[in-house]
Every structure is written in structure tokens, then in C-alpha cells.
Amino acid sequence: MTEEQIYNPVNKIRIVTAASLFDGHDAAINIMRRIMQRSGAEIIHLGHNRSAQEIVETAIQEDVQGIAITSYQGGHNEFFKYIFDLLKEKGCGHIRVFGGGGGTILPSEIKDLQDYGIARIYSPDDGRHMGLQGMINDLLKQCDFPLGNELNGELKAIKNQSPHDIARVISSLENYPEKHQNLLKDINPQVKKIPVLGITGTGGSGKSSMVDELVRRFLLDFKDKKIAIVSVDPSKRKTGGALLGDRIRMNAINNDRVYMRSLATRQSNLALSKYVQGAVNVLKAAGFDLIILETSGIGQSDTEIVDHSDVPMY
């Protein structure tokens, strides 16, 4: 396969990308996530210096097929294995883990990590033989499996506010709306009167920073309350890929009382996904005390947020 050939996925693929803890080298992961986006994947990007716990919790809440990490800080053996172990411990062993670290990861260490269960550690030799697009094609092929096509009791379990169950029900509504159209009928009777704060505005106006500050103050002021966030970012018109990057600005969400789900619009010229109301209803049925809905950057004429929120904020 030549470097110019781009793998065309059958399923919508979601990947969490990050550079590992104590690692400020984010140039490589930024290049890789751009190629993944160009190839049609939806990327939840965390940036650099991210802990194993944070990466795993993000992957579960976002219901992704894969995690892609670069690690140049020398602790790759322990870091990748710990992520793999955390995923299995939380019942999410289906999430594939990929990594790279240039010459800092020895061939013997690559073999050891892959024997342990890591899906693939890409080496400089892989880059020479496969090319950048070839490595991404390999990653996407291994992550090209459906999520949410079958439910096995997750709907009944969302009242327990299990991040995995909530995430899987939202995925079923987003990926298989026709198959699970009766799901909304089951969810609607469970929906409680829970306030939805809608936050919208032009791109770069500080929406995510505002959400982060609201979450921080909410957690400080209401010790027994839980909050959920639905954050929407635009999809690329040609490829369908998306950069879901709002988490990179969120410092207060790494808390057991916070759930966050990023959605791509999966349509052009609109600030919201057409599945956003379903996601909000799932979170209401789960019993969160406040839901914040953040749109992607909009123009002055967009008013979609009004239809989905009790209090819109521009």
C-alpha cells in the first residue's frame, strides 16, 4: 500500500490521542492525529503530559475504539502496561492501545509490550517501510469495529452513572439511530426535569474555558452534585474526520462527579450534532444534576442551542 492511499473505514472510528505523563514532546502525536483526522477518524486530543488514569477515563467516557500515545520520556514499559491493565480492570479491554517513541523504545521492548497485549508500538523502521499514512492505515484497520450496534443491559444500568454504560448508550443512538430508535422511547419516561445550560459563541471566544471554570465552581459549591458536559465540534466536510479538542482546555473535569462526552457534528455548516438531544436525554435519565451543552464555533445567525437548552448563553 503506497503512502498516498488512505484507508476508508467501514465504521465511525474514535481515537484518544495524547503524549504521555512527564512528556512535553507533542510534535509527533500532533502529526499523527492530523493524519488520522484526514483519514476520517474522530480524534479526542488531550495534548501532552497526560496521566494513564486520565487517558483511560477519557477513552471510556468517549467510548473510543483506540488510544494512540507517544512516549519519549523513558518510562514507556510501565506506562503502556499500566494503561492496558487499567482498561482490563474497568471492563474495557476491547479498546486497542497503540504507541510510538522513536529510538527511545528498543526493539526488544516493543516485542515485550506487544506480547503483553499492546496492539502495536510503531518503530522508526515501521516509519521507513510503511510511511506515515501506512502506519495510520494499520492503526485504523485494527480499530475499525462497531460500537453501540448491540446493547446488553447498558440502558438499565445508566442510573448507576457508570461512564461505560452511559457512553455505550450514547454511541448506540449516534451510530445506529435506525436500529435503536425505540431506545429513545424507553429513555424518555426516565427523563427528569434537569436544567440544561447551553453555551455557544464564535470560534475562539472562550467557550471551553468558561465551561471549565463553571465546572470548577460547581464542584466546589455543591459537594454532593454531579455534572455532565456534552461538547460538540465540527466534522470535516470532505473526510468526515473531526478534532474533538475541548478536553485539552478542561482542568476541572478529572473528577468522579463529572462526565464529559465529545460529539462531532457529522454534518456540514451546523453547530450541533443531530444526536445531541438523545445524548442529553441519556444524561438526564442517568440522573445528573446539571448538564452543560457546548456548541462548536458558530456564526451570528445560528440559534440551534436554544432548542436544546433551558438557559442559552452566548
PDB file of C-alpha atoms in Angstrom:
ATOM      1  CA  MET A   1       0.000   0.000   0.000  1.00  0.00           C
ATOM      2  CA  THR A   2       1.524   3.320  -1.017  1.00  0.00           C
ATOM      3  CA  GLU A   3       1.627   6.268   1.331  1.00  0.00           C
ATOM      4  CA  GLU A   4      -0.924   8.169  -0.756  1.00  0.00           C
ATOM      5  CA  GLN A   5      -3.629   5.506  -0.328  1.00  0.00           C
ATOM      6  CA  ILE A   6      -5.883   6.346   2.596  1.00  0.00           C
ATOM      7  CA  TYR A   7      -7.773   3.581   4.372  1.00  0.00           C
ATOM      8  CA  ASN A   8     -11.525   4.085   4.142  1.00  0.00           C
ATOM      9  CA  PRO A   9     -13.117   2.844   7.399  1.00  0.00           C
ATOM     10  CA  VAL A  10     -16.409   0.961   7.450  1.00  0.00           C
ATOM     11  CA  ASN A  11     -17.339   2.265  10.910  1.00  0.00           C
ATOM     12  CA  LYS A  12     -17.016   5.662  12.534  1.00  0.00           C
ATOM     13  CA  ILE A  13     -13.679   5.451  14.353  1.00  0.00           C
ATOM     14  CA  ARG A  14     -12.950   7.418  17.523  1.00  0.00           C
ATOM     15  CA  ILE A  15      -9.415   7.649  18.916  1.00  0.00           C
ATOM     16  CA  VAL A  16      -7.968   9.298  22.030  1.00  0.00           C
ATOM     17  CA  THR A  17      -4.550  10.827  21.312  1.00  0.00           C
ATOM     18  CA  ALA A  18      -2.032  12.156  23.843  1.00  0.00           C
ATOM     19  CA  ALA A  19       1.609  12.406  24.809  1.00  0.00           C
ATOM     20  CA  SER A  20       2.462  10.505  27.978  1.00  0.00           C
ATOM     21  CA  LEU A  21       2.959  11.799  31.510  1.00  0.00           C
ATOM     22  CA  PHE A  22       6.092  13.945  32.059  1.00  0.00           C
ATOM     23  CA  ASP A  23       6.478  14.213  28.288  1.00  0.00           C
ATOM     24  CA  GLY A  24       6.341  17.582  26.556  1.00  0.00           C
ATOM     25  CA  HIS A  25       7.233  16.219  23.123  1.00  0.00           C
ATOM     26  CA  ASP A  26       3.912  16.647  21.311  1.00  0.00           C
ATOM     27  CA  ALA A  27       5.104  17.260  17.736  1.00  0.00           C
ATOM     28  CA  ALA A  28       4.856  13.576  16.761  1.00  0.00           C
ATOM     29  CA  ILE A  29       1.370  12.972  18.189  1.00  0.00           C
ATOM     30  CA  ASN A  30       0.130  16.180  16.557  1.00  0.00           C
ATOM     31  CA  ILE A  31       1.306  14.947  13.169  1.00  0.00           C
ATOM     32  CA  MET A  32      -0.259  11.529  13.701  1.00  0.00           C
ATOM     33  CA  ARG A  33      -3.624  12.849  14.883  1.00  0.00           C
ATOM     34  CA  ARG A  34      -3.780  15.186  11.863  1.00  0.00           C
ATOM     35  CA  ILE A  35      -3.290  12.203   9.545  1.00  0.00           C
ATOM     36  CA  MET A  36      -5.960  10.265  11.453  1.00  0.00           C
ATOM     37  CA  GLN A  37      -8.370  13.179  11.023  1.00  0.00           C
ATOM     38  CA  ARG A  38      -7.541  13.363   7.331  1.00  0.00           C
ATOM     39  CA  SER A  39      -8.337   9.657   7.136  1.00  0.00           C
ATOM     40  CA  GLY A  40     -11.829  10.187   8.571  1.00  0.00           C
ATOM     41  CA  ALA A  41     -11.315   9.458  12.275  1.00  0.00           C
ATOM     42  CA  GLU A  42     -12.804  11.484  15.112  1.00  0.00           C
ATOM     43  CA  ILE A  43      -9.935  12.442  17.415  1.00  0.00           C
ATOM     44  CA  ILE A  44     -10.295  13.297  21.089  1.00  0.00           C
ATOM     45  CA  HIS A  45      -6.974  15.054  21.618  1.00  0.00           C
ATOM     46  CA  LEU A  46      -5.613  15.551  25.134  1.00  0.00           C
ATOM     47  CA  GLY A  47      -2.277  17.161  24.352  1.00  0.00           C
ATOM     48  CA  HIS A  48       0.912  16.414  26.286  1.00  0.00           C
ATOM     49  CA  ASN A  49       1.791  15.382  29.849  1.00  0.00           C
ATOM     50  CA  ARG A  50      -1.302  13.230  30.419  1.00  0.00           C
ATOM     51  CA  SER A  51      -1.513  10.526  33.076  1.00  0.00           C
ATOM     52  CA  ALA A  52      -2.550   6.942  32.429  1.00  0.00           C
ATOM     53  CA  GLN A  53      -5.639   7.369  34.619  1.00  0.00           C
ATOM     54  CA  GLU A  54      -6.741  10.469  32.709  1.00  0.00           C
ATOM     55  CA  ILE A  55      -6.232   8.828  29.320  1.00  0.00           C
ATOM     56  CA  VAL A  56      -8.150   5.685  30.304  1.00  0.00           C
ATOM     57  CA  GLU A  57     -11.055   7.583  31.876  1.00  0.00           C
ATOM     58  CA  THR A  58     -11.304   9.747  28.760  1.00  0.00           C
ATOM     59  CA  ALA A  59     -11.310   6.688  26.498  1.00  0.00           C
ATOM     60  CA  ILE A  60     -14.144   5.103  28.499  1.00  0.00           C
ATOM     61  CA  GLN A  61     -16.288   8.239  28.695  1.00  0.00           C
ATOM     62  CA  GLU A  62     -15.797   8.894  24.984  1.00  0.00           C
ATOM     63  CA  ASP A  63     -16.405   5.248  24.008  1.00  0.00           C
ATOM     64  CA  VAL A  64     -13.465   5.023  21.617  1.00  0.00           C
ATOM     65  CA  GLN A  65     -12.010   2.095  19.729  1.00  0.00           C
ATOM     66  CA  GLY A  66      -8.401   3.049  20.307  1.00  0.00           C
ATOM     67  CA  ILE A  67      -5.826   5.038  22.257  1.00  0.00           C
ATOM     68  CA  ALA A  68      -2.729   6.406  20.496  1.00  0.00           C
ATOM     69  CA  ILE A  69       0.128   7.683  22.653  1.00  0.00           C
ATOM     70  CA  THR A  70       3.630   8.941  22.015  1.00  0.00           C
ATOM     71  CA  SER A  71       6.146   8.415  24.810  1.00  0.00           C
ATOM     72  CA  TYR A  72       9.642   9.864  24.723  1.00  0.00           C
ATOM     73  CA  GLN A  73      10.254  10.094  28.490  1.00  0.00           C
ATOM     74  CA  GLY A  74      11.801   6.659  29.074  1.00  0.00           C
ATOM     75  CA  GLY A  75       9.034   5.139  31.172  1.00  0.00           C
ATOM     76  CA  HIS A  76       7.174   3.530  28.282  1.00  0.00           C
ATOM     77  CA  ASN A  77       7.293  -0.055  29.561  1.00  0.00           C
ATOM     78  CA  GLU A  78       5.432   0.751  32.763  1.00  0.00           C
ATOM     79  CA  PHE A  79       3.201   3.424  31.209  1.00  0.00           C
ATOM     80  CA  PHE A  80       1.757   1.345  28.365  1.00  0.00           C
ATOM     81  CA  LYS A  81       1.307  -1.729  30.547  1.00  0.00           C
ATOM     82  CA  TYR A  82      -0.462   0.298  33.219  1.00  0.00           C
ATOM     83  CA  ILE A  83      -2.891   1.713  30.638  1.00  0.00           C
ATOM     84  CA  PHE A  84      -3.575  -1.795  29.342  1.00  0.00           C
ATOM     85  CA  ASP A  85      -4.149  -3.076  32.887  1.00  0.00           C
ATOM     86  CA  LEU A  86      -6.478  -0.171  33.770  1.00  0.00           C
ATOM     87  CA  LEU A  87      -8.612  -0.826  30.694  1.00  0.00           C
ATOM     88  CA  LYS A  88      -8.975  -4.509  31.575  1.00  0.00           C
ATOM     89  CA  GLU A  89      -9.705  -3.671  35.209  1.00  0.00           C
ATOM     90  CA  LYS A  90     -12.536  -1.343  34.149  1.00  0.00           C
ATOM     91  CA  GLY A  91     -14.048  -3.883  31.753  1.00  0.00           C
ATOM     92  CA  CYS A  92     -12.899  -2.072  28.612  1.00  0.00           C
ATOM     93  CA  GLY A  93     -10.284  -4.449  27.262  1.00  0.00           C
ATOM     94  CA  HIS A  94     -11.762  -4.032  23.771  1.00  0.00           C
ATOM     95  CA  ILE A  95     -10.055  -0.622  23.476  1.00  0.00           C
ATOM     96  CA  ARG A  96      -6.837  -1.041  21.478  1.00  0.00           C
ATOM     97  CA  VAL A  97      -3.660   0.687  22.653  1.00  0.00           C
ATOM     98  CA  PHE A  98      -1.078   1.995  20.173  1.00  0.00           C
ATOM     99  CA  GLY A  99       2.145   3.857  20.736  1.00  0.00           C
ATOM    100  CA  GLY A 100       5.418   5.134  19.452  1.00  0.00           C
ATOM    101  CA  GLY A 101       8.522   6.753  20.820  1.00  0.00           C
ATOM    102  CA  GLY A 102      11.148   6.861  18.120  1.00  0.00           C
ATOM    103  CA  GLY A 103      14.502   5.475  19.192  1.00  0.00           C
ATOM    104  CA  THR A 104      13.663   5.630  22.898  1.00  0.00           C
ATOM    105  CA  ILE A 105      11.746   2.333  22.664  1.00  0.00           C
ATOM    106  CA  LEU A 106      14.058  -0.570  21.844  1.00  0.00           C
ATOM    107  CA  PRO A 107      13.012  -3.436  19.526  1.00  0.00           C
ATOM    108  CA  SER A 108      13.149  -5.861  22.468  1.00  0.00           C
ATOM    109  CA  GLU A 109      10.849  -3.565  24.454  1.00  0.00           C
ATOM    110  CA  ILE A 110       8.446  -3.310  21.517  1.00  0.00           C
ATOM    111  CA  LYS A 111       8.207  -7.104  21.411  1.00  0.00           C
ATOM    112  CA  ASP A 112       7.654  -7.277  25.158  1.00  0.00           C
ATOM    113  CA  LEU A 113       4.877  -4.663  25.057  1.00  0.00           C
ATOM    114  CA  GLN A 114       3.118  -6.279  22.112  1.00  0.00           C
ATOM    115  CA  ASP A 115       3.352  -9.696  23.769  1.00  0.00           C
ATOM    116  CA  TYR A 116       1.765  -8.110  26.858  1.00  0.00           C
ATOM    117  CA  GLY A 117      -1.262  -7.033  24.822  1.00  0.00           C
ATOM    118  CA  ILE A 118      -0.473  -3.621  23.363  1.00  0.00           C
ATOM    119  CA  ALA A 119      -1.907  -3.607  19.836  1.00  0.00           C
ATOM    120  CA  ARG A 120       1.150  -2.047  18.195  1.00  0.00           C
ATOM    121  CA  ILE A 121       4.206   0.020  19.046  1.00  0.00           C
ATOM    122  CA  TYR A 122       5.475   1.711  15.900  1.00  0.00           C
ATOM    123  CA  SER A 123       9.238   1.947  15.453  1.00  0.00           C
ATOM    124  CA  PRO A 124      11.413   4.167  13.234  1.00  0.00           C
ATOM    125  CA  ASP A 125      11.792   1.155  10.921  1.00  0.00           C
ATOM    126  CA  ASP A 126       7.996   0.976  10.591  1.00  0.00           C
ATOM    127  CA  GLY A 127       8.018   4.629   9.592  1.00  0.00           C
ATOM    128  CA  ARG A 128      10.604   3.967   6.904  1.00  0.00           C
ATOM    129  CA  HIS A 129       8.869   0.894   5.479  1.00  0.00           C
ATOM    130  CA  MET A 130       5.207   1.854   5.871  1.00  0.00           C
ATOM    131  CA  GLY A 131       5.303   5.643   5.726  1.00  0.00           C
ATOM    132  CA  LEU A 132       3.204   7.870   7.955  1.00  0.00           C
ATOM    133  CA  GLN A 133      -0.067   7.130   6.184  1.00  0.00           C
ATOM    134  CA  GLY A 134       0.761   3.430   6.152  1.00  0.00           C
ATOM    135  CA  MET A 135       1.128   3.375   9.938  1.00  0.00           C
ATOM    136  CA  ILE A 136      -2.154   5.247  10.376  1.00  0.00           C
ATOM    137  CA  ASN A 137      -3.869   2.889   7.927  1.00  0.00           C
ATOM    138  CA  ASP A 138      -2.701  -0.051  10.039  1.00  0.00           C
ATOM    139  CA  LEU A 139      -3.989   1.595  13.226  1.00  0.00           C
ATOM    140  CA  LEU A 140      -7.375   2.434  11.703  1.00  0.00           C
ATOM    141  CA  LYS A 141      -7.831  -1.090  10.328  1.00  0.00           C
ATOM    142  CA  GLN A 142      -7.365  -2.535  13.802  1.00  0.00           C
ATOM    143  CA  CYS A 143      -9.862  -0.017  15.219  1.00  0.00           C
ATOM    144  CA  ASP A 144     -12.477  -0.461  12.506  1.00  0.00           C
ATOM    145  CA  PHE A 145     -15.116  -2.302  14.517  1.00  0.00           C
ATOM    146  CA  PRO A 146     -18.632  -1.200  15.523  1.00  0.00           C
ATOM    147  CA  LEU A 147     -19.597   0.376  18.832  1.00  0.00           C
ATOM    148  CA  GLY A 148     -23.181   0.546  20.021  1.00  0.00           C
ATOM    149  CA  ASN A 149     -24.671  -1.852  17.491  1.00  0.00           C
ATOM    150  CA  GLU A 150     -25.680  -4.214  20.280  1.00  0.00           C
ATOM    151  CA  LEU A 151     -26.728  -3.314  23.813  1.00  0.00           C
ATOM    152  CA  ASN A 152     -26.596  -5.754  26.696  1.00  0.00           C
ATOM    153  CA  GLY A 153     -28.301  -4.169  29.676  1.00  0.00           C
ATOM    154  CA  GLU A 154     -26.488  -0.833  29.461  1.00  0.00           C
ATOM    155  CA  LEU A 155     -29.742   1.146  29.277  1.00  0.00           C
ATOM    156  CA  LYS A 156     -30.971  -0.197  32.618  1.00  0.00           C
ATOM    157  CA  ALA A 157     -27.553   0.398  34.153  1.00  0.00           C
ATOM    158  CA  ILE A 158     -27.204   4.095  33.275  1.00  0.00           C
ATOM    159  CA  LYS A 159     -28.957   5.039  36.540  1.00  0.00           C
ATOM    160  CA  ASN A 160     -25.817   3.807  38.292  1.00  0.00           C
ATOM    161  CA  GLN A 161     -23.949   6.509  36.340  1.00  0.00           C
ATOM    162  CA  SER A 162     -21.383   4.057  35.031  1.00  0.00           C
ATOM    163  CA  PRO A 163     -19.335   6.018  32.450  1.00  0.00           C
ATOM    164  CA  HIS A 164     -19.002   2.972  30.198  1.00  0.00           C
ATOM    165  CA  ASP A 165     -22.746   2.241  30.153  1.00  0.00           C
ATOM    166  CA  ILE A 166     -23.685   5.883  29.554  1.00  0.00           C
ATOM    167  CA  ALA A 167     -21.103   6.155  26.781  1.00  0.00           C
ATOM    168  CA  ARG A 168     -22.291   2.986  25.067  1.00  0.00           C
ATOM    169  CA  VAL A 169     -25.964   4.075  25.059  1.00  0.00           C
ATOM    170  CA  ILE A 170     -24.994   7.437  23.537  1.00  0.00           C
ATOM    171  CA  SER A 171     -22.919   5.608  20.902  1.00  0.00           C
ATOM    172  CA  SER A 172     -25.869   3.392  20.010  1.00  0.00           C
ATOM    173  CA  LEU A 173     -28.035   6.469  19.373  1.00  0.00           C
ATOM    174  CA  GLU A 174     -25.282   8.188  17.403  1.00  0.00           C
ATOM    175  CA  ASN A 175     -24.034   5.261  15.305  1.00  0.00           C
ATOM    176  CA  TYR A 176     -27.203   3.195  14.840  1.00  0.00           C
ATOM    177  CA  PRO A 177     -30.172   5.590  15.155  1.00  0.00           C
ATOM    178  CA  GLU A 178     -32.473   3.467  12.973  1.00  0.00           C
ATOM    179  CA  LYS A 179     -31.722   0.256  14.824  1.00  0.00           C
ATOM    180  CA  HIS A 180     -32.156   1.822  18.250  1.00  0.00           C
ATOM    181  CA  GLN A 181     -34.976   4.280  17.548  1.00  0.00           C
ATOM    182  CA  ASN A 182     -37.102   2.537  20.195  1.00  0.00           C
ATOM    183  CA  LEU A 183     -34.346   3.282  22.690  1.00  0.00           C
ATOM    184  CA  LEU A 184     -35.469   6.888  22.930  1.00  0.00           C
ATOM    185  CA  LYS A 185     -38.982   5.719  23.784  1.00  0.00           C
ATOM    186  CA  ASP A 186     -37.505   3.745  26.683  1.00  0.00           C
ATOM    187  CA  ILE A 187     -35.343   6.676  27.774  1.00  0.00           C
ATOM    188  CA  ASN A 188     -37.938   9.454  27.592  1.00  0.00           C
ATOM    189  CA  PRO A 189     -40.103   8.226  30.514  1.00  0.00           C
ATOM    190  CA  GLN A 190     -36.951   8.208  32.681  1.00  0.00           C
ATOM    191  CA  VAL A 191     -36.008  11.776  31.780  1.00  0.00           C
ATOM    192  CA  LYS A 192     -36.195  14.063  34.775  1.00  0.00           C
ATOM    193  CA  LYS A 193     -36.504  17.834  34.893  1.00  0.00           C
ATOM    194  CA  ILE A 194     -32.812  18.623  34.942  1.00  0.00           C
ATOM    195  CA  PRO A 195     -31.515  22.043  33.852  1.00  0.00           C
ATOM    196  CA  VAL A 196     -29.518  22.269  30.633  1.00  0.00           C
ATOM    197  CA  LEU A 197     -27.164  25.224  30.204  1.00  0.00           C
ATOM    198  CA  GLY A 198     -26.359  25.840  26.550  1.00  0.00           C
ATOM    199  CA  ILE A 199     -23.136  27.693  25.773  1.00  0.00           C
ATOM    200  CA  THR A 200     -22.478  28.958  22.261  1.00  0.00           C
ATOM    201  CA  GLY A 201     -20.341  31.572  20.562  1.00  0.00           C
ATOM    202  CA  THR A 202     -17.870  32.180  17.783  1.00  0.00           C
ATOM    203  CA  GLY A 203     -14.773  30.035  17.465  1.00  0.00           C
ATOM    204  CA  GLY A 204     -12.041  31.009  19.917  1.00  0.00           C
ATOM    205  CA  SER A 205     -14.320  33.112  22.112  1.00  0.00           C
ATOM    206  CA  GLY A 206     -13.506  31.097  25.241  1.00  0.00           C
ATOM    207  CA  LYS A 207     -16.444  28.694  25.487  1.00  0.00           C
ATOM    208  CA  SER A 208     -14.407  25.746  26.767  1.00  0.00           C
ATOM    209  CA  SER A 209     -12.521  27.906  29.258  1.00  0.00           C
ATOM    210  CA  MET A 210     -15.846  29.225  30.539  1.00  0.00           C
ATOM    211  CA  VAL A 211     -17.211  25.677  30.877  1.00  0.00           C
ATOM    212  CA  ASP A 212     -14.113  24.612  32.802  1.00  0.00           C
ATOM    213  CA  GLU A 213     -14.493  27.491  35.259  1.00  0.00           C
ATOM    214  CA  LEU A 214     -18.205  26.745  35.727  1.00  0.00           C
ATOM    215  CA  VAL A 215     -17.404  23.088  36.426  1.00  0.00           C
ATOM    216  CA  ARG A 216     -14.695  24.034  38.928  1.00  0.00           C
ATOM    217  CA  ARG A 217     -17.039  26.303  40.870  1.00  0.00           C
ATOM    218  CA  PHE A 218     -19.919  23.825  40.673  1.00  0.00           C
ATOM    219  CA  LEU A 219     -17.774  21.097  42.248  1.00  0.00           C
ATOM    220  CA  LEU A 220     -16.578  23.444  44.986  1.00  0.00           C
ATOM    221  CA  ASP A 221     -20.025  24.802  45.856  1.00  0.00           C
ATOM    222  CA  PHE A 222     -22.111  21.626  45.554  1.00  0.00           C
ATOM    223  CA  LYS A 223     -20.268  18.751  47.214  1.00  0.00           C
ATOM    224  CA  ASP A 224     -22.999  16.172  46.550  1.00  0.00           C
ATOM    225  CA  LYS A 225     -23.991  17.157  42.998  1.00  0.00           C
ATOM    226  CA  LYS A 226     -22.886  15.691  39.675  1.00  0.00           C
ATOM    227  CA  ILE A 227     -22.464  17.437  36.346  1.00  0.00           C
ATOM    228  CA  ALA A 228     -22.333  16.241  32.728  1.00  0.00           C
ATOM    229  CA  ILE A 229     -20.938  18.014  29.679  1.00  0.00           C
ATOM    230  CA  VAL A 230     -21.757  17.450  26.016  1.00  0.00           C
ATOM    231  CA  SER A 231     -19.281  19.243  23.775  1.00  0.00           C
ATOM    232  CA  VAL A 232     -19.748  19.457  20.008  1.00  0.00           C
ATOM    233  CA  ASP A 233     -17.074  20.137  17.380  1.00  0.00           C
ATOM    234  CA  PRO A 234     -17.392  20.303  13.580  1.00  0.00           C
ATOM    235  CA  SER A 235     -16.708  17.443  11.179  1.00  0.00           C
ATOM    236  CA  LYS A 236     -14.623  17.909   8.053  1.00  0.00           C
ATOM    237  CA  ARG A 237     -16.844  18.135   5.009  1.00  0.00           C
ATOM    238  CA  LYS A 238     -14.644  16.019   2.712  1.00  0.00           C
ATOM    239  CA  THR A 239     -13.258  13.346   5.024  1.00  0.00           C
ATOM    240  CA  GLY A 240     -15.747  13.216   7.902  1.00  0.00           C
ATOM    241  CA  GLY A 241     -12.849  13.428  10.346  1.00  0.00           C
ATOM    242  CA  ALA A 242     -13.012  15.719  13.356  1.00  0.00           C
ATOM    243  CA  LEU A 243     -10.814  17.211  16.049  1.00  0.00           C
ATOM    244  CA  LEU A 244     -12.688  16.988  19.334  1.00  0.00           C
ATOM    245  CA  GLY A 245     -10.259  19.104  21.298  1.00  0.00           C
ATOM    246  CA  ASP A 246     -12.268  20.742  24.067  1.00  0.00           C
ATOM    247  CA  ARG A 247     -10.853  18.443  26.752  1.00  0.00           C
ATOM    248  CA  ILE A 248      -7.414  19.969  26.263  1.00  0.00           C
ATOM    249  CA  ARG A 249      -8.693  23.168  27.922  1.00  0.00           C
ATOM    250  CA  MET A 250     -10.554  21.424  30.738  1.00  0.00           C
ATOM    251  CA  ASN A 251      -8.654  21.255  34.021  1.00  0.00           C
ATOM    252  CA  ALA A 252     -11.526  20.571  36.431  1.00  0.00           C
ATOM    253  CA  ILE A 253     -13.247  17.609  34.759  1.00  0.00           C
ATOM    254  CA  ASN A 254     -11.000  14.867  36.154  1.00  0.00           C
ATOM    255  CA  ASN A 255     -13.395  14.144  38.971  1.00  0.00           C
ATOM    256  CA  ASP A 256     -15.755  11.263  39.753  1.00  0.00           C
ATOM    257  CA  ARG A 257     -18.651  13.731  39.765  1.00  0.00           C
ATOM    258  CA  VAL A 258     -18.057  14.852  36.176  1.00  0.00           C
ATOM    259  CA  TYR A 259     -18.910  13.079  32.929  1.00  0.00           C
ATOM    260  CA  MET A 260     -17.949  14.529  29.548  1.00  0.00           C
ATOM    261  CA  ARG A 261     -18.803  13.362  26.055  1.00  0.00           C
ATOM    262  CA  SER A 262     -17.480  14.936  22.857  1.00  0.00           C
ATOM    263  CA  LEU A 263     -19.588  14.700  19.707  1.00  0.00           C
ATOM    264  CA  ALA A 264     -18.736  15.537  16.102  1.00  0.00           C
ATOM    265  CA  THR A 265     -21.459  17.300  14.130  1.00  0.00           C
ATOM    266  CA  ARG A 266     -21.217  14.655  11.351  1.00  0.00           C
ATOM    267  CA  GLN A 267     -22.849  17.227   9.085  1.00  0.00           C
ATOM    268  CA  SER A 268     -21.687  20.437   7.447  1.00  0.00           C
ATOM    269  CA  ASN A 269     -22.451  24.043   8.357  1.00  0.00           C
ATOM    270  CA  LEU A 270     -24.213  23.247  11.622  1.00  0.00           C
ATOM    271  CA  ALA A 271     -23.046  23.884  15.163  1.00  0.00           C
ATOM    272  CA  LEU A 272     -24.715  20.824  16.721  1.00  0.00           C
ATOM    273  CA  SER A 273     -24.926  17.103  16.071  1.00  0.00           C
ATOM    274  CA  LYS A 274     -28.424  15.862  15.260  1.00  0.00           C
ATOM    275  CA  TYR A 275     -27.912  13.274  18.004  1.00  0.00           C
ATOM    276  CA  VAL A 276     -27.265  15.845  20.710  1.00  0.00           C
ATOM    277  CA  GLN A 277     -30.785  15.731  22.144  1.00  0.00           C
ATOM    278  CA  GLY A 278     -30.541  11.963  22.502  1.00  0.00           C
ATOM    279  CA  ALA A 279     -27.255  12.360  24.379  1.00  0.00           C
ATOM    280  CA  VAL A 280     -28.793  14.998  26.663  1.00  0.00           C
ATOM    281  CA  ASN A 281     -31.775  12.737  27.383  1.00  0.00           C
ATOM    282  CA  VAL A 282     -29.474   9.842  28.273  1.00  0.00           C
ATOM    283  CA  LEU A 283     -27.634  12.072  30.746  1.00  0.00           C
ATOM    284  CA  LYS A 284     -30.929  13.272  32.211  1.00  0.00           C
ATOM    285  CA  ALA A 285     -32.094   9.682  32.631  1.00  0.00           C
ATOM    286  CA  ALA A 286     -28.777   8.885  34.332  1.00  0.00           C
ATOM    287  CA  GLY A 287     -29.639  11.462  36.982  1.00  0.00           C
ATOM    288  CA  PHE A 288     -27.007  14.172  36.636  1.00  0.00           C
ATOM    289  CA  ASP A 289     -27.871  17.385  38.461  1.00  0.00           C
ATOM    290  CA  LEU A 290     -26.758  19.793  35.727  1.00  0.00           C
ATOM    291  CA  ILE A 291     -25.963  19.345  32.043  1.00  0.00           C
ATOM    292  CA  ILE A 292     -23.826  21.778  30.068  1.00  0.00           C
ATOM    293  CA  LEU A 293     -24.140  21.697  26.279  1.00  0.00           C
ATOM    294  CA  GLU A 294     -21.354  23.438  24.372  1.00  0.00           C
ATOM    295  CA  THR A 295     -21.625  24.024  20.632  1.00  0.00           C
ATOM    296  CA  SER A 296     -18.851  24.323  18.094  1.00  0.00           C
ATOM    297  CA  GLY A 297     -17.906  27.826  16.916  1.00  0.00           C
ATOM    298  CA  ILE A 298     -20.856  29.494  15.199  1.00  0.00           C
ATOM    299  CA  GLY A 299     -21.788  32.474  13.076  1.00  0.00           C
ATOM    300  CA  GLN A 300     -24.174  35.166  14.223  1.00  0.00           C
ATOM    301  CA  SER A 301     -27.258  33.533  12.699  1.00  0.00           C
ATOM    302  CA  ASP A 302     -27.001  30.123  14.402  1.00  0.00           C
ATOM    303  CA  THR A 303     -29.651  29.607  17.075  1.00  0.00           C
ATOM    304  CA  GLU A 304     -29.785  25.801  17.384  1.00  0.00           C
ATOM    305  CA  ILE A 305     -28.679  25.890  21.006  1.00  0.00           C
ATOM    306  CA  VAL A 306     -31.986  27.493  22.032  1.00  0.00           C
ATOM    307  CA  ASP A 307     -33.914  24.354  21.062  1.00  0.00           C
ATOM    308  CA  HIS A 308     -31.852  22.095  23.328  1.00  0.00           C
ATOM    309  CA  SER A 309     -31.244  24.178  26.454  1.00  0.00           C
ATOM    310  CA  ASP A 310     -33.211  25.778  29.259  1.00  0.00           C
ATOM    311  CA  VAL A 311     -30.773  28.671  29.587  1.00  0.00           C
ATOM    312  CA  PRO A 312     -28.742  29.615  26.480  1.00  0.00           C
ATOM    313  CA  MET A 313     -25.554  31.627  26.960  1.00  0.00           C
ATOM    314  CA  TYR A 314     -23.723  33.427  24.166  1.00  0.00           C
TER     315      TYR A 314
END
